[in-house]
């Protein structure tokens, strides 16, 4: 059952706005966000017995509800209301968010297109591919600006200059290293300059983890007597027991649950690689409870839906918000720790490593494709790291003298 927009002129305004969104080829996810926003305004009008929408109504709604929602949602609600005001006043459509127009490549467009085709064949997400495309495109344009028309002329000095001009050094390094390796393998450049791409050395923070007791306290505060509690508990268990990413939990379909074989099978949104996980007893029980008692009636194939109409699939923001709320309710210290479901995924990795499960098995369970993920597991494996510790050699010479004086410079005689 969908929540209808029924108040005054709101239905016609929504139809006009919807037609505009379809005409501009907005994705279905964006249209869903627009509908939810219009539903909130419509509900506000009904609750306050307002018969017609005006710009003043939109301003009053934002002023009334601004303190009740996050700053991020408040920003987007104000954006949706402005778009609604444009429809009301028949103002022309104006693109608010525009990407910086890329300059056309004069000499290297063919190489760039072939490089992009190579990226499309790799097991990386579409978002990652687009990001690497963006930085490689900017790099090639920078090279052309230096008066270079032959890629063989690229050298370490050019790489460093482009690196210095880049807005994100880490993204530049990741993307351009891959490009330089590609140019060498395709014999476009005589040298593999991948290792000459500069790097930014930054200390990486330790992943956030929660103990078994903390995770149990988190689960215990979820109210299983409500529809919302049944939904949230099932989502938290999928992250805590199976280590499923938040994006995959929100995108989980009924067809992904194989009750006969007690498995969950899905294609990971981040990597595009299939995953097959065992449906553990407590996870199975939570899913069945939600599907039979808590899930609203809907034709949607997605398992997890909003608890209020419109009963549309939830987004990752909802999952993050709910876990943060339960952590606070459980009285768990979150100082300097992340509060999203991804922390439960890393907590599972920590638990598996602590039980001496091989890193390769942990990698498979969590659905990582790169062996570089071992670095995170090693950092979490504190007990085994202690076994690798070596004794500190005794101090000699000037260091010994410095230590004996506790760092004070001895007085000159």
mmCIF file of C-alpha atoms in Angstrom:
data_model
loop_
_atom_site.group_PDB
_atom_site.id
_atom_site.type_symbol
_atom_site.label_atom_id
_atom_site.label_comp_id
_atom_site.label_asym_id
_atom_site.label_seq_id
_atom_site.Cartn_x
_atom_site.Cartn_y
_atom_site.Cartn_z
ATOM 1 C CA UNK A 1 0.000 0.000 0.000
ATOM 2 C CA UNK A 2 1.413 3.371 -1.027
ATOM 3 C CA UNK A 3 0.898 6.573 0.889
ATOM 4 C CA UNK A 4 -1.190 8.880 -1.316
ATOM 5 C CA UNK A 5 -0.522 12.600 -1.723
ATOM 6 C CA UNK A 6 -4.061 13.941 -1.371
ATOM 7 C CA UNK A 7 -4.128 17.440 0.136
ATOM 8 C CA UNK A 8 -5.388 20.395 -1.901
ATOM 9 C CA UNK A 9 -3.168 21.177 -4.887
ATOM 10 C CA UNK A 10 -0.420 18.773 -3.796
ATOM 11 C CA UNK A 11 -1.500 15.870 -6.070
ATOM 12 C CA UNK A 12 -1.299 18.077 -9.182
ATOM 13 C CA UNK A 13 1.994 19.625 -8.078
ATOM 14 C CA UNK A 14 3.436 16.155 -7.527
ATOM 15 C CA UNK A 15 2.259 14.963 -10.956
ATOM 16 C CA UNK A 16 3.868 17.982 -12.607
ATOM 17 C CA UNK A 17 7.090 17.466 -10.665
ATOM 18 C CA UNK A 18 7.094 13.741 -11.454
ATOM 19 C CA UNK A 19 6.690 14.453 -15.170
ATOM 20 C CA UNK A 20 9.649 16.830 -15.006
ATOM 21 C CA UNK A 21 11.801 14.247 -13.218
ATOM 22 C CA UNK A 22 10.958 11.590 -15.802
ATOM 23 C CA UNK A 23 11.651 14.028 -18.625
ATOM 24 C CA UNK A 24 15.104 14.749 -17.152
ATOM 25 C CA UNK A 25 15.689 10.963 -16.799
ATOM 26 C CA UNK A 26 16.140 11.032 -13.039
ATOM 27 C CA UNK A 27 16.945 7.570 -11.607
ATOM 28 C CA UNK A 28 14.210 5.713 -9.734
ATOM 29 C CA UNK A 29 16.083 6.089 -6.444
ATOM 30 C CA UNK A 30 16.054 9.894 -6.740
ATOM 31 C CA UNK A 31 12.364 9.883 -7.647
ATOM 32 C CA UNK A 32 11.677 7.787 -4.561
ATOM 33 C CA UNK A 33 13.409 10.397 -2.370
ATOM 34 C CA UNK A 34 11.336 13.140 -3.991
ATOM 35 C CA UNK A 35 8.108 11.243 -3.331
ATOM 36 C CA UNK A 36 9.025 10.662 0.317
ATOM 37 C CA UNK A 37 9.758 14.379 0.718
ATOM 38 C CA UNK A 38 6.448 15.369 -0.883
ATOM 39 C CA UNK A 39 4.695 12.862 1.382
ATOM 40 C CA UNK A 40 6.168 14.542 4.448
ATOM 41 C CA UNK A 41 4.959 17.967 3.312
ATOM 42 C CA UNK A 42 1.513 16.540 2.513
ATOM 43 C CA UNK A 43 1.305 14.888 5.943
ATOM 44 C CA UNK A 44 2.295 18.170 7.609
ATOM 45 C CA UNK A 45 -0.508 19.966 5.750
ATOM 46 C CA UNK A 46 -3.087 17.374 6.802
ATOM 47 C CA UNK A 47 -1.982 17.468 10.437
ATOM 48 C CA UNK A 48 -2.308 21.262 10.459
ATOM 49 C CA UNK A 49 -5.486 21.385 8.329
ATOM 50 C CA UNK A 50 -3.789 23.387 5.559
ATOM 51 C CA UNK A 51 -5.798 23.161 2.354
ATOM 52 C CA UNK A 52 -3.445 24.614 -0.290
ATOM 53 C CA UNK A 53 0.319 24.510 -0.678
ATOM 54 C CA UNK A 54 2.136 27.851 -1.003
ATOM 55 C CA UNK A 55 5.761 28.925 -0.663
ATOM 56 C CA UNK A 56 4.924 30.154 2.851
ATOM 57 C CA UNK A 57 3.722 26.657 3.752
ATOM 58 C CA UNK A 58 7.025 25.207 2.588
ATOM 59 C CA UNK A 59 9.013 27.737 4.630
ATOM 60 C CA UNK A 60 6.906 27.053 7.726
ATOM 61 C CA UNK A 61 7.357 23.311 7.301
ATOM 62 C CA UNK A 62 11.160 23.654 7.106
ATOM 63 C CA UNK A 63 11.239 25.982 10.125
ATOM 64 C CA UNK A 64 9.018 23.646 12.166
ATOM 65 C CA UNK A 65 10.803 20.413 11.356
ATOM 66 C CA UNK A 66 14.380 21.719 11.052
ATOM 67 C CA UNK A 67 15.270 20.808 14.635
ATOM 68 C CA UNK A 68 13.831 17.296 14.397
ATOM 69 C CA UNK A 69 15.968 15.992 11.546
ATOM 70 C CA UNK A 70 19.660 15.731 10.789
ATOM 71 C CA UNK A 71 21.468 18.587 9.083
ATOM 72 C CA UNK A 72 21.965 16.398 5.999
ATOM 73 C CA UNK A 73 18.266 15.583 5.650
ATOM 74 C CA UNK A 74 17.359 19.200 6.388
ATOM 75 C CA UNK A 75 19.551 20.308 3.474
ATOM 76 C CA UNK A 76 17.893 17.887 1.072
ATOM 77 C CA UNK A 77 14.379 18.723 2.319
ATOM 78 C CA UNK A 78 15.031 22.417 1.659
ATOM 79 C CA UNK A 79 16.245 21.459 -1.819
ATOM 80 C CA UNK A 80 13.077 19.406 -2.506
ATOM 81 C CA UNK A 81 10.863 22.242 -1.239
ATOM 82 C CA UNK A 82 12.628 24.727 -3.546
ATOM 83 C CA UNK A 83 11.986 22.412 -6.479
ATOM 84 C CA UNK A 84 8.328 22.175 -5.447
ATOM 85 C CA UNK A 85 8.142 25.980 -5.290
ATOM 86 C CA UNK A 86 9.526 26.159 -8.832
ATOM 87 C CA UNK A 87 6.725 23.862 -10.017
ATOM 88 C CA UNK A 88 4.137 25.933 -8.122
ATOM 89 C CA UNK A 89 5.308 29.168 -9.746
ATOM 90 C CA UNK A 90 5.950 27.545 -13.143
ATOM 91 C CA UNK A 91 9.606 28.537 -13.083
ATOM 92 C CA UNK A 92 11.879 26.761 -15.582
ATOM 93 C CA UNK A 93 13.954 23.783 -14.503
ATOM 94 C CA UNK A 94 17.407 24.766 -13.275
ATOM 95 C CA UNK A 95 20.225 22.283 -12.785
ATOM 96 C CA UNK A 96 21.481 22.851 -9.249
ATOM 97 C CA UNK A 97 24.157 20.194 -9.042
ATOM 98 C CA UNK A 98 26.467 20.195 -12.074
ATOM 99 C CA UNK A 99 29.745 18.363 -12.510
ATOM 100 C CA UNK A 100 32.756 20.247 -13.736
ATOM 101 C CA UNK A 101 32.841 19.931 -17.505
ATOM 102 C CA UNK A 102 35.805 17.884 -18.644
ATOM 103 C CA UNK A 103 38.051 19.257 -21.335
ATOM 104 C CA UNK A 104 38.216 17.226 -24.542
ATOM 105 C CA UNK A 105 41.386 15.213 -25.028
ATOM 106 C CA UNK A 106 43.143 16.135 -28.265
ATOM 107 C CA UNK A 107 45.643 13.267 -28.507
ATOM 108 C CA UNK A 108 44.821 10.588 -25.935
ATOM 109 C CA UNK A 109 41.049 10.006 -26.192
ATOM 110 C CA UNK A 110 41.544 6.604 -27.875
ATOM 111 C CA UNK A 111 43.944 5.402 -25.178
ATOM 112 C CA UNK A 112 41.593 6.618 -22.473
ATOM 113 C CA UNK A 113 38.638 4.745 -23.996
ATOM 114 C CA UNK A 114 40.628 1.494 -24.175
ATOM 115 C CA UNK A 115 41.783 1.987 -20.586
ATOM 116 C CA UNK A 116 38.154 2.445 -19.511
ATOM 117 C CA UNK A 117 37.218 -0.793 -21.288
ATOM 118 C CA UNK A 118 39.932 -2.548 -19.307
ATOM 119 C CA UNK A 119 38.535 -1.142 -16.045
ATOM 120 C CA UNK A 120 35.041 -2.368 -16.951
ATOM 121 C CA UNK A 121 36.374 -5.937 -17.034
ATOM 122 C CA UNK A 122 37.815 -5.708 -13.523
ATOM 123 C CA UNK A 123 35.958 -6.705 -10.349
ATOM 124 C CA UNK A 124 35.486 -3.170 -9.070
ATOM 125 C CA UNK A 125 32.320 -1.236 -8.367
ATOM 126 C CA UNK A 126 30.924 1.182 -10.914
ATOM 127 C CA UNK A 127 31.590 4.060 -8.529
ATOM 128 C CA UNK A 128 35.250 3.099 -8.151
ATOM 129 C CA UNK A 129 35.656 2.773 -11.914
ATOM 130 C CA UNK A 130 34.168 6.233 -12.512
ATOM 131 C CA UNK A 131 36.448 7.739 -9.862
ATOM 132 C CA UNK A 132 39.553 6.192 -11.430
ATOM 133 C CA UNK A 133 38.378 7.308 -14.869
ATOM 134 C CA UNK A 134 38.000 10.862 -13.590
ATOM 135 C CA UNK A 135 41.546 11.112 -12.195
ATOM 136 C CA UNK A 136 43.131 9.431 -15.208
ATOM 137 C CA UNK A 137 41.238 11.768 -17.545
ATOM 138 C CA UNK A 138 42.430 14.792 -15.576
ATOM 139 C CA UNK A 139 45.984 13.443 -15.638
ATOM 140 C CA UNK A 140 45.964 12.949 -19.410
ATOM 141 C CA UNK A 141 44.563 16.443 -19.880
ATOM 142 C CA UNK A 142 47.354 17.794 -17.655
ATOM 143 C CA UNK A 143 49.902 15.966 -19.817
ATOM 144 C CA UNK A 144 48.470 17.564 -22.966
ATOM 145 C CA UNK A 145 48.666 20.990 -21.328
ATOM 146 C CA UNK A 146 52.415 20.459 -21.019
ATOM 147 C CA UNK A 147 52.635 20.307 -24.805
ATOM 148 C CA UNK A 148 53.048 16.511 -24.890
ATOM 149 C CA UNK A 149 51.395 14.622 -27.735
ATOM 150 C CA UNK A 150 53.220 11.283 -27.315
ATOM 151 C CA UNK A 151 52.634 9.264 -24.131
ATOM 152 C CA UNK A 152 56.225 7.983 -24.328
ATOM 153 C CA UNK A 153 57.340 11.441 -23.231
ATOM 154 C CA UNK A 154 55.763 11.031 -19.789
ATOM 155 C CA UNK A 155 58.479 10.893 -17.132
ATOM 156 C CA UNK A 156 58.825 11.072 -13.361
ATOM 157 C CA UNK A 157 58.899 14.870 -13.402
ATOM 158 C CA UNK A 158 55.556 15.028 -15.241
ATOM 159 C CA UNK A 159 54.046 12.546 -12.801
ATOM 160 C CA UNK A 160 55.190 14.590 -9.812
ATOM 161 C CA UNK A 161 53.893 17.847 -11.301
ATOM 162 C CA UNK A 162 50.483 16.304 -12.008
ATOM 163 C CA UNK A 163 50.445 14.749 -8.540
ATOM 164 C CA UNK A 164 51.149 18.148 -6.958
ATOM 165 C CA UNK A 165 48.287 19.750 -8.920
ATOM 166 C CA UNK A 166 45.771 17.007 -8.053
ATOM 167 C CA UNK A 167 42.979 17.702 -5.588
ATOM 168 C CA UNK A 168 43.151 14.257 -3.993
ATOM 169 C CA UNK A 169 46.613 12.766 -3.780
ATOM 170 C CA UNK A 170 45.407 9.313 -2.694
ATOM 171 C CA UNK A 171 42.860 8.980 -5.502
ATOM 172 C CA UNK A 172 45.431 10.253 -8.002
ATOM 173 C CA UNK A 173 47.985 7.665 -6.892
ATOM 174 C CA UNK A 174 45.543 4.755 -7.082
ATOM 175 C CA UNK A 175 44.195 5.693 -10.520
ATOM 176 C CA UNK A 176 47.370 6.872 -12.277
ATOM 177 C CA UNK A 177 49.429 3.921 -11.028
ATOM 178 C CA UNK A 178 46.913 1.668 -12.727
ATOM 179 C CA UNK A 179 47.060 3.780 -15.899
ATOM 180 C CA UNK A 180 50.873 3.727 -16.061
ATOM 181 C CA UNK A 181 50.908 -0.029 -15.563
ATOM 182 C CA UNK A 182 48.366 -0.369 -18.390
ATOM 183 C CA UNK A 183 50.470 1.814 -20.718
ATOM 184 C CA UNK A 184 53.510 -0.383 -20.046
ATOM 185 C CA UNK A 185 51.664 -3.669 -20.531
ATOM 186 C CA UNK A 186 50.189 -2.440 -23.811
ATOM 187 C CA UNK A 187 53.690 -1.316 -24.915
ATOM 188 C CA UNK A 188 52.478 2.265 -25.242
ATOM 189 C CA UNK A 189 55.192 3.416 -22.843
ATOM 190 C CA UNK A 190 58.631 1.738 -22.713
ATOM 191 C CA UNK A 191 58.855 1.953 -18.909
ATOM 192 C CA UNK A 192 56.569 0.930 -16.083
ATOM 193 C CA UNK A 193 56.344 4.245 -14.231
ATOM 194 C CA UNK A 194 53.727 3.001 -11.767
ATOM 195 C CA UNK A 195 56.267 2.969 -8.947
ATOM 196 C CA UNK A 196 57.222 6.567 -9.708
ATOM 197 C CA UNK A 197 53.774 7.898 -8.843
ATOM 198 C CA UNK A 198 54.244 9.702 -5.491
ATOM 199 C CA UNK A 199 52.384 8.608 -2.410
ATOM 200 C CA UNK A 200 51.006 10.354 0.657
ATOM 201 C CA UNK A 201 51.897 8.529 3.821
ATOM 202 C CA UNK A 202 49.190 8.871 6.412
ATOM 203 C CA UNK A 203 48.576 6.902 9.558
ATOM 204 C CA UNK A 204 45.400 4.904 9.079
ATOM 205 C CA UNK A 205 43.072 4.781 12.091
ATOM 206 C CA UNK A 206 42.322 1.419 13.631
ATOM 207 C CA UNK A 207 39.011 -0.043 12.459
ATOM 208 C CA UNK A 208 36.149 0.338 14.930
ATOM 209 C CA UNK A 209 35.223 -2.874 16.690
ATOM 210 C CA UNK A 210 32.785 -3.800 19.454
ATOM 211 C CA UNK A 211 33.184 -6.703 21.866
ATOM 212 C CA UNK A 212 30.837 -9.690 22.057
ATOM 213 C CA UNK A 213 29.295 -8.300 25.241
ATOM 214 C CA UNK A 214 28.720 -4.890 23.644
ATOM 215 C CA UNK A 215 27.091 -6.411 20.568
ATOM 216 C CA UNK A 216 24.827 -8.508 22.793
ATOM 217 C CA UNK A 217 23.854 -5.402 24.782
ATOM 218 C CA UNK A 218 23.088 -3.691 21.467
ATOM 219 C CA UNK A 219 20.805 -6.518 20.380
ATOM 220 C CA UNK A 220 19.111 -6.721 23.771
ATOM 221 C CA UNK A 221 17.790 -3.151 23.647
ATOM 222 C CA UNK A 222 15.956 -3.755 20.361
ATOM 223 C CA UNK A 223 12.230 -4.038 21.052
ATOM 224 C CA UNK A 224 11.117 -7.265 19.373
ATOM 225 C CA UNK A 225 7.439 -6.526 20.106
ATOM 226 C CA UNK A 226 7.274 -3.854 17.381
ATOM 227 C CA UNK A 227 7.487 -4.089 13.593
ATOM 228 C CA UNK A 228 10.394 -1.672 13.588
ATOM 229 C CA UNK A 229 12.257 -3.669 16.222
ATOM 230 C CA UNK A 230 11.840 -6.912 14.262
ATOM 231 C CA UNK A 231 13.233 -5.222 11.152
ATOM 232 C CA UNK A 232 16.169 -3.602 12.914
ATOM 233 C CA UNK A 233 17.145 -6.755 14.795
ATOM 234 C CA UNK A 234 17.262 -8.771 11.576
ATOM 235 C CA UNK A 235 19.436 -6.107 9.926
ATOM 236 C CA UNK A 236 21.831 -5.894 12.872
ATOM 237 C CA UNK A 237 22.233 -9.680 12.979
ATOM 238 C CA UNK A 238 23.020 -9.836 9.258
ATOM 239 C CA UNK A 239 25.873 -7.393 9.860
ATOM 240 C CA UNK A 240 27.068 -8.831 13.179
ATOM 241 C CA UNK A 241 26.830 -12.567 12.439
ATOM 242 C CA UNK A 242 27.445 -12.713 8.690
ATOM 243 C CA UNK A 243 29.414 -9.499 8.093
ATOM 244 C CA UNK A 244 27.198 -8.374 5.208
ATOM 245 C CA UNK A 245 27.779 -4.804 4.039
ATOM 246 C CA UNK A 246 25.082 -2.213 4.745
ATOM 247 C CA UNK A 247 24.470 -1.621 1.030
ATOM 248 C CA UNK A 248 23.841 -5.336 0.486
ATOM 249 C CA UNK A 249 21.547 -5.592 3.519
ATOM 250 C CA UNK A 250 19.395 -2.730 2.241
ATOM 251 C CA UNK A 251 19.345 -4.288 -1.238
ATOM 252 C CA UNK A 252 18.583 -7.841 -0.067
ATOM 253 C CA UNK A 253 15.703 -9.486 -1.967
ATOM 254 C CA UNK A 254 13.362 -12.315 -1.014
ATOM 255 C CA UNK A 255 14.868 -14.468 -3.757
ATOM 256 C CA UNK A 256 18.280 -14.170 -2.080
ATOM 257 C CA UNK A 257 17.119 -16.254 0.902
ATOM 258 C CA UNK A 258 17.246 -19.994 0.217
ATOM 259 C CA UNK A 259 15.362 -21.563 3.099
ATOM 260 C CA UNK A 260 15.795 -25.108 1.794
ATOM 261 C CA UNK A 261 19.596 -24.934 1.842
ATOM 262 C CA UNK A 262 19.882 -22.443 4.734
ATOM 263 C CA UNK A 263 21.948 -20.020 2.652
ATOM 264 C CA UNK A 264 21.910 -16.384 1.601
ATOM 265 C CA UNK A 265 23.112 -15.834 -1.965
ATOM 266 C CA UNK A 266 23.494 -12.402 -3.541
ATOM 267 C CA UNK A 267 25.736 -10.310 -5.781
ATOM 268 C CA UNK A 268 27.732 -7.799 -3.756
ATOM 269 C CA UNK A 269 26.923 -4.237 -4.751
ATOM 270 C CA UNK A 270 30.450 -2.979 -4.129
ATOM 271 C CA UNK A 271 32.378 -5.618 -6.073
ATOM 272 C CA UNK A 272 29.793 -7.226 -8.347
ATOM 273 C CA UNK A 273 30.976 -10.649 -7.110
ATOM 274 C CA UNK A 274 28.577 -13.355 -5.911
ATOM 275 C CA UNK A 275 28.491 -14.283 -2.228
ATOM 276 C CA UNK A 276 27.052 -17.411 -0.612
ATOM 277 C CA UNK A 277 26.753 -17.428 3.191
ATOM 278 C CA UNK A 278 25.299 -19.872 5.671
ATOM 279 C CA UNK A 279 21.997 -18.782 7.211
ATOM 280 C CA UNK A 280 22.847 -19.096 10.911
ATOM 281 C CA UNK A 281 20.015 -20.098 13.294
ATOM 282 C CA UNK A 282 19.612 -16.735 15.071
ATOM 283 C CA UNK A 283 19.744 -14.852 11.761
ATOM 284 C CA UNK A 284 17.171 -17.199 10.246
ATOM 285 C CA UNK A 285 14.888 -16.801 13.246
ATOM 286 C CA UNK A 286 15.121 -12.991 13.080
ATOM 287 C CA UNK A 287 14.408 -12.911 9.323
ATOM 288 C CA UNK A 288 11.386 -15.212 9.668
ATOM 289 C CA UNK A 289 10.009 -13.128 12.544
ATOM 290 C CA UNK A 290 10.264 -9.939 10.510
ATOM 291 C CA UNK A 291 8.894 -11.411 7.279
ATOM 292 C CA UNK A 292 5.903 -13.065 8.978
ATOM 293 C CA UNK A 293 5.088 -10.527 11.693
ATOM 294 C CA UNK A 294 6.764 -7.189 11.079
ATOM 295 C CA UNK A 295 7.094 -6.550 7.355
ATOM 296 C CA UNK A 296 4.294 -4.410 5.866
ATOM 297 C CA UNK A 297 2.321 -5.742 2.925
ATOM 298 C CA UNK A 298 4.087 -4.648 -0.241
ATOM 299 C CA UNK A 299 4.820 -5.828 -3.771
ATOM 300 C CA UNK A 300 8.456 -4.796 -3.368
ATOM 301 C CA UNK A 301 11.017 -7.578 -3.734
ATOM 302 C CA UNK A 302 13.276 -5.900 -1.187
ATOM 303 C CA UNK A 303 13.100 -7.466 2.251
ATOM 304 C CA UNK A 304 13.624 -4.393 4.410
ATOM 305 C CA UNK A 305 11.035 -1.633 4.041
ATOM 306 C CA UNK A 306 10.047 1.569 5.790
ATOM 307 C CA UNK A 307 7.695 1.061 8.724
ATOM 308 C CA UNK A 308 5.500 3.974 7.632
ATOM 309 C CA UNK A 309 3.941 4.573 4.267
ATOM 310 C CA UNK A 310 5.121 4.790 1.610
ATOM 311 C CA UNK A 311 6.449 1.276 2.274
ATOM 312 C CA UNK A 312 9.489 1.640 0.085
ATOM 313 C CA UNK A 313 12.910 -0.033 0.507
ATOM 314 C CA UNK A 314 15.063 1.611 3.150
ATOM 315 C CA UNK A 315 18.389 3.275 2.396
ATOM 316 C CA UNK A 316 21.750 3.041 4.122
ATOM 317 C CA UNK A 317 21.098 6.252 6.051
ATOM 318 C CA UNK A 318 18.253 4.562 7.916
ATOM 319 C CA UNK A 319 20.467 1.607 8.877
ATOM 320 C CA UNK A 320 23.207 3.934 10.162
ATOM 321 C CA UNK A 321 20.752 6.073 12.122
ATOM 322 C CA UNK A 322 19.068 3.121 13.806
ATOM 323 C CA UNK A 323 22.313 1.492 14.928
ATOM 324 C CA UNK A 324 23.564 4.800 16.362
ATOM 325 C CA UNK A 325 20.312 5.120 18.271
ATOM 326 C CA UNK A 326 20.519 1.596 19.701
ATOM 327 C CA UNK A 327 24.149 2.092 20.750
ATOM 328 C CA UNK A 328 23.125 5.177 22.704
ATOM 329 C CA UNK A 329 20.135 3.376 24.202
ATOM 330 C CA UNK A 330 22.359 0.508 25.320
ATOM 331 C CA UNK A 331 24.747 2.940 27.001
ATOM 332 C CA UNK A 332 27.728 1.729 24.957
ATOM 333 C CA UNK A 333 30.724 4.056 24.855
ATOM 334 C CA UNK A 334 31.174 5.226 21.259
ATOM 335 C CA UNK A 335 33.883 7.831 21.905
ATOM 336 C CA UNK A 336 36.252 7.822 18.896
ATOM 337 C CA UNK A 337 34.391 4.820 17.472
ATOM 338 C CA UNK A 338 32.180 4.649 14.423
ATOM 339 C CA UNK A 339 28.516 3.905 14.993
ATOM 340 C CA UNK A 340 27.403 2.438 11.667
ATOM 341 C CA UNK A 341 26.690 -1.218 10.820
ATOM 342 C CA UNK A 342 30.105 -1.505 9.140
ATOM 343 C CA UNK A 343 31.607 -1.571 12.637
ATOM 344 C CA UNK A 344 29.737 -4.845 13.242
ATOM 345 C CA UNK A 345 31.326 -6.263 10.096
ATOM 346 C CA UNK A 346 34.810 -5.387 11.356
ATOM 347 C CA UNK A 347 33.904 -6.754 14.787
ATOM 348 C CA UNK A 348 33.104 -10.094 13.167
ATOM 349 C CA UNK A 349 36.477 -10.049 11.397
ATOM 350 C CA UNK A 350 38.192 -9.405 14.732
ATOM 351 C CA UNK A 351 36.339 -12.273 16.374
ATOM 352 C CA UNK A 352 37.198 -14.712 13.596
ATOM 353 C CA UNK A 353 40.871 -13.727 13.640
ATOM 354 C CA UNK A 354 40.981 -14.083 17.433
ATOM 355 C CA UNK A 355 39.724 -17.648 17.024
ATOM 356 C CA UNK A 356 42.701 -18.409 14.722
ATOM 357 C CA UNK A 357 40.552 -18.643 11.598
ATOM 358 C CA UNK A 358 42.923 -18.355 8.587
ATOM 359 C CA UNK A 359 42.993 -14.940 6.949
ATOM 360 C CA UNK A 360 41.990 -16.475 3.628
ATOM 361 C CA UNK A 361 38.792 -17.823 5.211
ATOM 362 C CA UNK A 362 38.010 -14.442 6.793
ATOM 363 C CA UNK A 363 38.542 -12.838 3.393
ATOM 364 C CA UNK A 364 36.037 -15.235 1.816
ATOM 365 C CA UNK A 365 33.450 -14.750 4.567
ATOM 366 C CA UNK A 366 33.563 -10.965 4.251
ATOM 367 C CA UNK A 367 33.593 -11.056 0.453
ATOM 368 C CA UNK A 368 36.877 -9.199 -0.033
ATOM 369 C CA UNK A 369 38.516 -9.649 -3.422
ATOM 370 C CA UNK A 370 41.943 -8.128 -2.817
ATOM 371 C CA UNK A 371 44.637 -9.792 -0.733
ATOM 372 C CA UNK A 372 45.472 -6.291 0.565
ATOM 373 C CA UNK A 373 42.573 -6.718 2.984
ATOM 374 C CA UNK A 374 44.946 -8.940 4.982
ATOM 375 C CA UNK A 375 46.535 -5.728 6.222
ATOM 376 C CA UNK A 376 43.387 -4.875 8.163
ATOM 377 C CA UNK A 377 43.126 -8.380 9.636
ATOM 378 C CA UNK A 378 46.747 -8.289 10.778
ATOM 379 C CA UNK A 379 46.212 -4.948 12.501
ATOM 380 C CA UNK A 380 43.258 -6.434 14.365
ATOM 381 C CA UNK A 381 45.134 -9.600 15.373
ATOM 382 C CA UNK A 382 46.688 -8.098 18.520
ATOM 383 C CA UNK A 383 47.512 -11.390 20.261
ATOM 384 C CA UNK A 384 49.424 -12.832 17.304
ATOM 385 C CA UNK A 385 51.198 -9.504 16.819
ATOM 386 C CA UNK A 386 52.452 -9.759 20.394
ATOM 387 C CA UNK A 387 54.121 -13.065 19.499
ATOM 388 C CA UNK A 388 56.097 -11.249 16.805
ATOM 389 C CA UNK A 389 57.435 -8.611 19.169
ATOM 390 C CA UNK A 390 61.223 -8.539 19.608
ATOM 391 C CA UNK A 391 63.200 -7.323 22.566
ATOM 392 C CA UNK A 392 64.368 -3.718 22.464
ATOM 393 C CA UNK A 393 68.189 -3.677 22.163
ATOM 394 C CA UNK A 394 70.064 -1.909 24.978
ATOM 395 C CA UNK A 395 70.901 1.741 24.414
ATOM 396 C CA UNK A 396 74.484 2.670 23.592
ATOM 397 C CA UNK A 397 76.625 5.767 23.134
ATOM 398 C CA UNK A 398 74.786 9.064 22.885
ATOM 399 C CA UNK A 399 71.313 7.524 23.275
ATOM 400 C CA UNK A 400 72.405 5.868 26.528
ATOM 401 C CA UNK A 401 73.822 9.166 27.766
ATOM 402 C CA UNK A 402 70.636 10.999 26.787
ATOM 403 C CA UNK A 403 68.463 8.462 28.601
ATOM 404 C CA UNK A 404 70.637 8.587 31.691
ATOM 405 C CA UNK A 405 70.082 12.336 31.817
ATOM 406 C CA UNK A 406 66.319 11.831 31.184
ATOM 407 C CA UNK A 407 66.541 13.899 28.056
ATOM 408 C CA UNK A 408 68.213 16.864 29.729
ATOM 409 C CA UNK A 409 71.223 18.365 27.983
ATOM 410 C CA UNK A 410 74.166 18.133 30.373
ATOM 411 C CA UNK A 411 75.665 21.437 31.443
ATOM 412 C CA UNK A 412 78.869 22.415 29.704
ATOM 413 C CA UNK A 413 81.909 22.554 31.961
#
